[in-house]
């Protein structure tokens, strides 16, 4: 059964009536621009056609009651218990409920009304594989409260409140890309976000391609150390390069040409890390006219180059991710393949000719399993609409 029917039926069972509304918010995958968000660069995600659905109605009481159908669990909160992450009986909110409750908390903080609701929600976005199941819950609840509270916000504002919820209420240090893509997605189009100005627009994604996401089934190892180290290397590079390029704020401000001229002053490892960022930002710049002109193969080459650089310069790939990419790049119809997300495990993203996507997905999984002994998940996706009421 699809997750929207699952949510509606669970609502009927739990509350013995029909839900008044249905909200939907998709997951996302990033096609190009990796590890550049914290360097003021550009990211190029799409919202995917897997989503969280919430069936909901106003509660008529002061309790919000949430049913997480996929976990078969219920949680409650009121305006009074919300700031303490507690339920009315004093018990802590379960982890999954922190995402919707955090959204209510962030909306309240922005002076937006969040009337009590009763809701059941379900999703077909895999959890914790880097397709942003968490942001989709936040954005779907953002949409739900906007309809009950009778207010509206530009999607980017809703995204920023979702990020605030995840950073400060759930306690996960994510950037803006997840909530942004989930809120602002457009059918058949890729999004281009400037992580410095937060300006964005969409670009055409060739209609004769599909996106295939391949989950290596290796969970991202707790790599906050590795992540922080890379951030520190980028900051160190900016400080050193600023001696020759006064006024630069971030690696975004360093051209490939200046970098090649001045990078000999950097320690070897810092130089490799910074090279990835400077060249990746250049790749996203090159990608814009390619997409506008429908030059799909050339865009795919940039994805391949991104993977090589994440592997050799940024050092965030793993043998499993490399294997998945290597197999993909050898299959017919594959235009580009690379690891997506922070790395150290998780998923790859592949741009594949539409008519070959089925065969591609059928070959990729078994070949990976044969080589690694691991069982992967393969998802064929299309670029879909962002969060909204159905
Ligand atoms: P992702 O990469 O999928 O966003 P996160 O670790 O950021 O991974 O978020 C996953 C968390 O979001 C889960 O542990 C759970 O708390 C919550 N979540 C995701 N999907 C669901 C769902 N269908 N029902 C309830 N909670 C969910
Ligand atoms: Mg997440």
JSON list of C-alpha atoms in Angstrom, two decimals, residues 28-208:
[
{"chain": "A", "resi": 28, "resn": "UNK", "atom": "CA", "xyz": [15.84, 14.65, -1.65]},
{"chain": "A", "resi": 29, "resn": "UNK", "atom": "CA", "xyz": [19.11, 13.70, -3.30]},
{"chain": "A", "resi": 30, "resn": "UNK", "atom": "CA", "xyz": [22.00, 15.97, -4.27]},
{"chain": "A", "resi": 31, "resn": "UNK", "atom": "CA", "xyz": [23.27, 15.62, -7.86]},
{"chain": "A", "resi": 32, "resn": "UNK", "atom": "CA", "xyz": [26.24, 17.96, -7.76]},
{"chain": "A", "resi": 33, "resn": "UNK", "atom": "CA", "xyz": [27.97, 20.30, -5.29]},
{"chain": "A", "resi": 34, "resn": "UNK", "atom": "CA", "xyz": [29.18, 18.04, -2.47]},
{"chain": "A", "resi": 35, "resn": "UNK", "atom": "CA", "xyz": [30.91, 19.33, 0.65]},
{"chain": "A", "resi": 36, "resn": "UNK", "atom": "CA", "xyz": [30.61, 22.86, -0.67]},
{"chain": "A", "resi": 37, "resn": "UNK", "atom": "CA", "xyz": [27.63, 24.07, 1.40]},
{"chain": "A", "resi": 38, "resn": "UNK", "atom": "CA", "xyz": [29.88, 25.09, 4.31]},
{"chain": "A", "resi": 39, "resn": "UNK", "atom": "CA", "xyz": [32.23, 26.79, 1.85]},
{"chain": "A", "resi": 40, "resn": "UNK", "atom": "CA", "xyz": [29.50, 29.15, 0.58]},
{"chain": "A", "resi": 41, "resn": "UNK", "atom": "CA", "xyz": [29.24, 27.15, -2.67]},
{"chain": "A", "resi": 42, "resn": "UNK", "atom": "CA", "xyz": [26.33, 25.91, -4.77]},
{"chain": "A", "resi": 43, "resn": "UNK", "atom": "CA", "xyz": [24.35, 22.69, -4.36]},
{"chain": "A", "resi": 44, "resn": "UNK", "atom": "CA", "xyz": [22.16, 21.00, -6.98]},
{"chain": "A", "resi": 45, "resn": "UNK", "atom": "CA", "xyz": [19.60, 18.71, -5.34]},
{"chain": "A", "resi": 46, "resn": "UNK", "atom": "CA", "xyz": [16.25, 17.39, -6.52]},
{"chain": "A", "resi": 47, "resn": "UNK", "atom": "CA", "xyz": [13.21, 16.47, -4.46]},
{"chain": "A", "resi": 48, "resn": "UNK", "atom": "CA", "xyz": [12.44, 12.79, -5.15]},
{"chain": "A", "resi": 49, "resn": "UNK", "atom": "CA", "xyz": [9.15, 10.98, -5.66]},
{"chain": "A", "resi": 50, "resn": "UNK", "atom": "CA", "xyz": [9.31, 9.29, -2.28]},
{"chain": "A", "resi": 51, "resn": "UNK", "atom": "CA", "xyz": [7.61, 11.20, 0.47]},
{"chain": "A", "resi": 52, "resn": "UNK", "atom": "CA", "xyz": [6.09, 11.48, 3.93]},
{"chain": "A", "resi": 53, "resn": "UNK", "atom": "CA", "xyz": [2.29, 11.83, 4.07]},
{"chain": "A", "resi": 54, "resn": "UNK", "atom": "CA", "xyz": [0.33, 13.19, 7.01]},
{"chain": "A", "resi": 55, "resn": "UNK", "atom": "CA", "xyz": [-3.41, 12.66, 7.39]},
{"chain": "A", "resi": 56, "resn": "UNK", "atom": "CA", "xyz": [-4.59, 15.26, 9.91]},
{"chain": "A", "resi": 57, "resn": "UNK", "atom": "CA", "xyz": [-7.42, 17.31, 11.44]},
{"chain": "A", "resi": 58, "resn": "UNK", "atom": "CA", "xyz": [-7.64, 20.01, 14.10]},
{"chain": "A", "resi": 59, "resn": "UNK", "atom": "CA", "xyz": [-7.74, 18.33, 17.52]},
{"chain": "A", "resi": 60, "resn": "UNK", "atom": "CA", "xyz": [-10.50, 20.19, 19.29]},
{"chain": "A", "resi": 61, "resn": "UNK", "atom": "CA", "xyz": [-8.47, 19.72, 22.51]},
{"chain": "A", "resi": 62, "resn": "UNK", "atom": "CA", "xyz": [-5.19, 21.20, 23.65]},
{"chain": "A", "resi": 63, "resn": "UNK", "atom": "CA", "xyz": [-3.24, 17.96, 23.00]},
{"chain": "A", "resi": 64, "resn": "UNK", "atom": "CA", "xyz": [-1.54, 17.27, 19.73]},
{"chain": "A", "resi": 65, "resn": "UNK", "atom": "CA", "xyz": [-1.66, 13.51, 19.11]},
{"chain": "A", "resi": 66, "resn": "UNK", "atom": "CA", "xyz": [0.69, 11.97, 16.56]},
{"chain": "A", "resi": 67, "resn": "UNK", "atom": "CA", "xyz": [0.67, 8.44, 15.23]},
{"chain": "A", "resi": 68, "resn": "UNK", "atom": "CA", "xyz": [3.89, 7.26, 13.57]},
{"chain": "A", "resi": 69, "resn": "UNK", "atom": "CA", "xyz": [2.35, 4.49, 11.50]},
{"chain": "A", "resi": 70, "resn": "UNK", "atom": "CA", "xyz": [5.69, 3.04, 10.38]},
{"chain": "A", "resi": 71, "resn": "UNK", "atom": "CA", "xyz": [6.68, 2.53, 14.03]},
{"chain": "A", "resi": 72, "resn": "UNK", "atom": "CA", "xyz": [3.16, 1.78, 15.28]},
{"chain": "A", "resi": 73, "resn": "UNK", "atom": "CA", "xyz": [3.67, 4.33, 18.05]},
{"chain": "A", "resi": 74, "resn": "UNK", "atom": "CA", "xyz": [1.78, 7.34, 19.39]},
{"chain": "A", "resi": 75, "resn": "UNK", "atom": "CA", "xyz": [3.05, 10.49, 21.07]},
{"chain": "A", "resi": 76, "resn": "UNK", "atom": "CA", "xyz": [1.41, 13.60, 22.48]},
{"chain": "A", "resi": 77, "resn": "UNK", "atom": "CA", "xyz": [2.39, 17.10, 23.48]},
{"chain": "A", "resi": 78, "resn": "UNK", "atom": "CA", "xyz": [0.82, 20.41, 24.47]},
{"chain": "A", "resi": 79, "resn": "UNK", "atom": "CA", "xyz": [2.09, 23.98, 24.22]},
{"chain": "A", "resi": 80, "resn": "UNK", "atom": "CA", "xyz": [3.27, 23.61, 27.85]},
{"chain": "A", "resi": 81, "resn": "UNK", "atom": "CA", "xyz": [5.16, 20.30, 27.48]},
{"chain": "A", "resi": 82, "resn": "UNK", "atom": "CA", "xyz": [6.70, 21.15, 24.10]},
{"chain": "A", "resi": 83, "resn": "UNK", "atom": "CA", "xyz": [9.72, 23.21, 25.28]},
{"chain": "A", "resi": 84, "resn": "UNK", "atom": "CA", "xyz": [10.80, 20.37, 27.62]},
{"chain": "A", "resi": 85, "resn": "UNK", "atom": "CA", "xyz": [10.49, 17.69, 24.88]},
{"chain": "A", "resi": 86, "resn": "UNK", "atom": "CA", "xyz": [7.95, 15.93, 27.10]},
{"chain": "A", "resi": 87, "resn": "UNK", "atom": "CA", "xyz": [4.52, 14.35, 26.82]},
{"chain": "A", "resi": 88, "resn": "UNK", "atom": "CA", "xyz": [1.62, 15.42, 29.05]},
{"chain": "A", "resi": 89, "resn": "UNK", "atom": "CA", "xyz": [2.24, 12.40, 31.33]},
{"chain": "A", "resi": 90, "resn": "UNK", "atom": "CA", "xyz": [5.79, 13.61, 31.94]},
{"chain": "A", "resi": 91, "resn": "UNK", "atom": "CA", "xyz": [7.55, 10.98, 29.83]},
{"chain": "A", "resi": 92, "resn": "UNK", "atom": "CA", "xyz": [10.09, 12.15, 27.22]},
{"chain": "A", "resi": 93, "resn": "UNK", "atom": "CA", "xyz": [8.96, 12.43, 23.60]},
{"chain": "A", "resi": 94, "resn": "UNK", "atom": "CA", "xyz": [10.22, 9.46, 21.57]},
{"chain": "A", "resi": 95, "resn": "UNK", "atom": "CA", "xyz": [13.03, 10.28, 19.14]},
{"chain": "A", "resi": 96, "resn": "UNK", "atom": "CA", "xyz": [10.83, 10.24, 16.03]},
{"chain": "A", "resi": 97, "resn": "UNK", "atom": "CA", "xyz": [8.40, 12.74, 17.63]},
{"chain": "A", "resi": 98, "resn": "UNK", "atom": "CA", "xyz": [11.19, 15.30, 18.08]},
{"chain": "A", "resi": 99, "resn": "UNK", "atom": "CA", "xyz": [10.96, 16.14, 14.35]},
{"chain": "A", "resi": 100, "resn": "UNK", "atom": "CA", "xyz": [7.27, 17.18, 14.32]},
{"chain": "A", "resi": 101, "resn": "UNK", "atom": "CA", "xyz": [7.48, 18.63, 17.84]},
{"chain": "A", "resi": 102, "resn": "UNK", "atom": "CA", "xyz": [10.62, 20.55, 16.86]},
{"chain": "A", "resi": 103, "resn": "UNK", "atom": "CA", "xyz": [8.76, 22.00, 13.91]},
{"chain": "A", "resi": 104, "resn": "UNK", "atom": "CA", "xyz": [5.95, 23.19, 16.22]},
{"chain": "A", "resi": 105, "resn": "UNK", "atom": "CA", "xyz": [8.59, 24.66, 18.56]},
{"chain": "A", "resi": 106, "resn": "UNK", "atom": "CA", "xyz": [10.34, 26.53, 15.72]},
{"chain": "A", "resi": 107, "resn": "UNK", "atom": "CA", "xyz": [7.04, 27.82, 14.31]},
{"chain": "A", "resi": 108, "resn": "UNK", "atom": "CA", "xyz": [5.88, 28.99, 17.77]},
{"chain": "A", "resi": 109, "resn": "UNK", "atom": "CA", "xyz": [9.22, 30.75, 18.15]},
{"chain": "A", "resi": 110, "resn": "UNK", "atom": "CA", "xyz": [8.57, 32.62, 14.90]},
{"chain": "A", "resi": 111, "resn": "UNK", "atom": "CA", "xyz": [5.15, 33.73, 16.19]},
{"chain": "A", "resi": 112, "resn": "UNK", "atom": "CA", "xyz": [3.20, 31.39, 13.90]},
{"chain": "A", "resi": 113, "resn": "UNK", "atom": "CA", "xyz": [0.14, 29.62, 15.26]},
{"chain": "A", "resi": 114, "resn": "UNK", "atom": "CA", "xyz": [0.34, 25.81, 15.67]},
{"chain": "A", "resi": 115, "resn": "UNK", "atom": "CA", "xyz": [-3.14, 24.68, 16.74]},
{"chain": "A", "resi": 116, "resn": "UNK", "atom": "CA", "xyz": [-3.34, 21.24, 18.35]},
{"chain": "A", "resi": 117, "resn": "UNK", "atom": "CA", "xyz": [-3.84, 18.53, 15.73]},
{"chain": "A", "resi": 118, "resn": "UNK", "atom": "CA", "xyz": [-4.47, 14.85, 15.51]},
{"chain": "A", "resi": 119, "resn": "UNK", "atom": "CA", "xyz": [-2.36, 13.22, 12.85]},
{"chain": "A", "resi": 120, "resn": "UNK", "atom": "CA", "xyz": [-1.15, 9.93, 11.44]},
{"chain": "A", "resi": 121, "resn": "UNK", "atom": "CA", "xyz": [1.91, 9.90, 9.18]},
{"chain": "A", "resi": 122, "resn": "UNK", "atom": "CA", "xyz": [3.75, 7.36, 7.06]},
{"chain": "A", "resi": 123, "resn": "UNK", "atom": "CA", "xyz": [6.63, 7.50, 4.60]},
{"chain": "A", "resi": 124, "resn": "UNK", "atom": "CA", "xyz": [8.34, 5.51, 1.87]},
{"chain": "A", "resi": 125, "resn": "UNK", "atom": "CA", "xyz": [11.64, 7.36, 2.24]},
{"chain": "A", "resi": 126, "resn": "UNK", "atom": "CA", "xyz": [14.19, 4.96, 3.72]},
{"chain": "A", "resi": 127, "resn": "UNK", "atom": "CA", "xyz": [15.26, 6.17, 7.16]},
{"chain": "A", "resi": 128, "resn": "UNK", "atom": "CA", "xyz": [18.82, 7.22, 7.82]},
{"chain": "A", "resi": 129, "resn": "UNK", "atom": "CA", "xyz": [20.18, 6.52, 4.33]},
{"chain": "A", "resi": 130, "resn": "UNK", "atom": "CA", "xyz": [20.77, 10.13, 3.44]},
{"chain": "A", "resi": 131, "resn": "UNK", "atom": "CA", "xyz": [17.57, 10.79, 1.49]},
{"chain": "A", "resi": 132, "resn": "UNK", "atom": "CA", "xyz": [16.34, 13.19, 4.18]},
{"chain": "A", "resi": 133, "resn": "UNK", "atom": "CA", "xyz": [13.44, 11.38, 5.73]},
{"chain": "A", "resi": 134, "resn": "UNK", "atom": "CA", "xyz": [13.90, 13.76, 8.67]},
{"chain": "A", "resi": 135, "resn": "UNK", "atom": "CA", "xyz": [13.55, 16.99, 6.65]},
{"chain": "A", "resi": 136, "resn": "UNK", "atom": "CA", "xyz": [10.49, 15.58, 4.90]},
{"chain": "A", "resi": 137, "resn": "UNK", "atom": "CA", "xyz": [8.77, 15.06, 8.26]},
{"chain": "A", "resi": 138, "resn": "UNK", "atom": "CA", "xyz": [9.60, 18.60, 9.32]},
{"chain": "A", "resi": 139, "resn": "UNK", "atom": "CA", "xyz": [8.36, 20.13, 6.07]},
{"chain": "A", "resi": 140, "resn": "UNK", "atom": "CA", "xyz": [5.19, 18.02, 5.95]},
{"chain": "A", "resi": 141, "resn": "UNK", "atom": "CA", "xyz": [4.31, 19.15, 9.48]},
{"chain": "A", "resi": 142, "resn": "UNK", "atom": "CA", "xyz": [5.20, 22.72, 8.56]},
{"chain": "A", "resi": 143, "resn": "UNK", "atom": "CA", "xyz": [2.63, 22.52, 5.77]},
{"chain": "A", "resi": 144, "resn": "UNK", "atom": "CA", "xyz": [0.10, 20.89, 8.11]},
{"chain": "A", "resi": 145, "resn": "UNK", "atom": "CA", "xyz": [0.37, 23.65, 10.71]},
{"chain": "A", "resi": 146, "resn": "UNK", "atom": "CA", "xyz": [0.24, 26.36, 8.08]},
{"chain": "A", "resi": 147, "resn": "UNK", "atom": "CA", "xyz": [-3.13, 25.05, 6.96]},
{"chain": "A", "resi": 148, "resn": "UNK", "atom": "CA", "xyz": [-4.51, 24.67, 10.52]},
{"chain": "A", "resi": 149, "resn": "UNK", "atom": "CA", "xyz": [-3.01, 27.98, 11.67]},
{"chain": "A", "resi": 150, "resn": "UNK", "atom": "CA", "xyz": [-4.15, 29.82, 8.58]},
{"chain": "A", "resi": 151, "resn": "UNK", "atom": "CA", "xyz": [-0.85, 31.43, 7.71]},
{"chain": "A", "resi": 152, "resn": "UNK", "atom": "CA", "xyz": [1.56, 30.98, 4.86]},
{"chain": "A", "resi": 153, "resn": "UNK", "atom": "CA", "xyz": [5.30, 31.40, 4.44]},
{"chain": "A", "resi": 154, "resn": "UNK", "atom": "CA", "xyz": [7.57, 31.32, 1.40]},
{"chain": "A", "resi": 155, "resn": "UNK", "atom": "CA", "xyz": [8.96, 27.76, 1.17]},
{"chain": "A", "resi": 156, "resn": "UNK", "atom": "CA", "xyz": [12.52, 28.90, 1.90]},
{"chain": "A", "resi": 157, "resn": "UNK", "atom": "CA", "xyz": [11.34, 30.44, 5.19]},
{"chain": "A", "resi": 158, "resn": "UNK", "atom": "CA", "xyz": [9.64, 27.19, 6.13]},
{"chain": "A", "resi": 159, "resn": "UNK", "atom": "CA", "xyz": [12.87, 25.38, 5.26]},
{"chain": "A", "resi": 160, "resn": "UNK", "atom": "CA", "xyz": [14.88, 27.65, 7.55]},
{"chain": "A", "resi": 161, "resn": "UNK", "atom": "CA", "xyz": [12.51, 26.99, 10.43]},
{"chain": "A", "resi": 162, "resn": "UNK", "atom": "CA", "xyz": [12.86, 23.25, 9.73]},
{"chain": "A", "resi": 163, "resn": "UNK", "atom": "CA", "xyz": [16.62, 23.58, 9.91]},
{"chain": "A", "resi": 164, "resn": "UNK", "atom": "CA", "xyz": [16.26, 25.46, 13.19]},
{"chain": "A", "resi": 165, "resn": "UNK", "atom": "CA", "xyz": [14.08, 22.65, 14.56]},
{"chain": "A", "resi": 166, "resn": "UNK", "atom": "CA", "xyz": [16.62, 20.01, 13.56]},
{"chain": "A", "resi": 167, "resn": "UNK", "atom": "CA", "xyz": [19.64, 22.01, 14.82]},
{"chain": "A", "resi": 168, "resn": "UNK", "atom": "CA", "xyz": [18.26, 23.22, 18.12]},
{"chain": "A", "resi": 169, "resn": "UNK", "atom": "CA", "xyz": [15.36, 20.94, 19.08]},
{"chain": "A", "resi": 170, "resn": "UNK", "atom": "CA", "xyz": [16.39, 17.55, 17.70]},
{"chain": "A", "resi": 171, "resn": "UNK", "atom": "CA", "xyz": [20.07, 18.45, 18.10]},
{"chain": "A", "resi": 172, "resn": "UNK", "atom": "CA", "xyz": [21.39, 17.47, 14.65]},
{"chain": "A", "resi": 173, "resn": "UNK", "atom": "CA", "xyz": [23.82, 19.87, 13.00]},
{"chain": "A", "resi": 174, "resn": "UNK", "atom": "CA", "xyz": [22.51, 19.86, 9.41]},
{"chain": "A", "resi": 175, "resn": "UNK", "atom": "CA", "xyz": [22.83, 22.58, 6.77]},
{"chain": "A", "resi": 176, "resn": "UNK", "atom": "CA", "xyz": [19.90, 24.12, 4.88]},
{"chain": "A", "resi": 177, "resn": "UNK", "atom": "CA", "xyz": [20.01, 21.89, 1.78]},
{"chain": "A", "resi": 178, "resn": "UNK", "atom": "CA", "xyz": [17.75, 19.07, 3.04]},
{"chain": "A", "resi": 179, "resn": "UNK", "atom": "CA", "xyz": [14.83, 21.23, 4.12]},
{"chain": "A", "resi": 180, "resn": "UNK", "atom": "CA", "xyz": [15.35, 23.55, 1.16]},
{"chain": "A", "resi": 181, "resn": "UNK", "atom": "CA", "xyz": [15.10, 20.78, -1.44]},
{"chain": "A", "resi": 182, "resn": "UNK", "atom": "CA", "xyz": [12.17, 19.21, 0.34]},
{"chain": "A", "resi": 183, "resn": "UNK", "atom": "CA", "xyz": [10.27, 22.52, 0.51]},
{"chain": "A", "resi": 184, "resn": "UNK", "atom": "CA", "xyz": [11.19, 23.96, -2.89]},
{"chain": "A", "resi": 185, "resn": "UNK", "atom": "CA", "xyz": [11.37, 20.90, -5.15]},
{"chain": "A", "resi": 186, "resn": "UNK", "atom": "CA", "xyz": [9.97, 21.13, -8.68]},
{"chain": "A", "resi": 187, "resn": "UNK", "atom": "CA", "xyz": [8.75, 18.33, -10.87]},
{"chain": "A", "resi": 188, "resn": "UNK", "atom": "CA", "xyz": [11.25, 17.36, -13.57]},
{"chain": "A", "resi": 189, "resn": "UNK", "atom": "CA", "xyz": [13.70, 20.04, -12.47]},
{"chain": "A", "resi": 190, "resn": "UNK", "atom": "CA", "xyz": [16.86, 20.31, -10.50]},
{"chain": "A", "resi": 191, "resn": "UNK", "atom": "CA", "xyz": [17.37, 23.05, -7.91]},
{"chain": "A", "resi": 192, "resn": "UNK", "atom": "CA", "xyz": [20.35, 25.36, -7.74]},
{"chain": "A", "resi": 193, "resn": "UNK", "atom": "CA", "xyz": [20.94, 26.89, -4.32]},
{"chain": "A", "resi": 194, "resn": "UNK", "atom": "CA", "xyz": [23.56, 29.52, -3.58]},
{"chain": "A", "resi": 195, "resn": "UNK", "atom": "CA", "xyz": [24.54, 28.60, -0.03]},
{"chain": "A", "resi": 196, "resn": "UNK", "atom": "CA", "xyz": [25.88, 32.12, 0.60]},
{"chain": "A", "resi": 197, "resn": "UNK", "atom": "CA", "xyz": [22.91, 34.27, -0.41]},
{"chain": "A", "resi": 198, "resn": "UNK", "atom": "CA", "xyz": [20.28, 31.49, -0.16]},
{"chain": "A", "resi": 199, "resn": "UNK", "atom": "CA", "xyz": [19.02, 32.59, -3.56]},
{"chain": "A", "resi": 200, "resn": "UNK", "atom": "CA", "xyz": [17.82, 29.72, -5.66]},
{"chain": "A", "resi": 201, "resn": "UNK", "atom": "CA", "xyz": [16.32, 28.78, -8.96]},
{"chain": "A", "resi": 202, "resn": "UNK", "atom": "CA", "xyz": [15.52, 25.63, -10.87]},
{"chain": "A", "resi": 203, "resn": "UNK", "atom": "CA", "xyz": [17.10, 24.17, -13.98]},
{"chain": "A", "resi": 204, "resn": "UNK", "atom": "CA", "xyz": [15.71, 21.64, -16.44]},
{"chain": "A", "resi": 205, "resn": "UNK", "atom": "CA", "xyz": [16.59, 18.02, -15.85]},
{"chain": "A", "resi": 206, "resn": "UNK", "atom": "CA", "xyz": [16.57, 16.17, -19.16]},
{"chain": "A", "resi": 207, "resn": "UNK", "atom": "CA", "xyz": [13.24, 14.40, -19.55]},
{"chain": "A", "resi": 208, "resn": "UNK", "atom": "CA", "xyz": [14.96, 11.36, -21.07]}
]
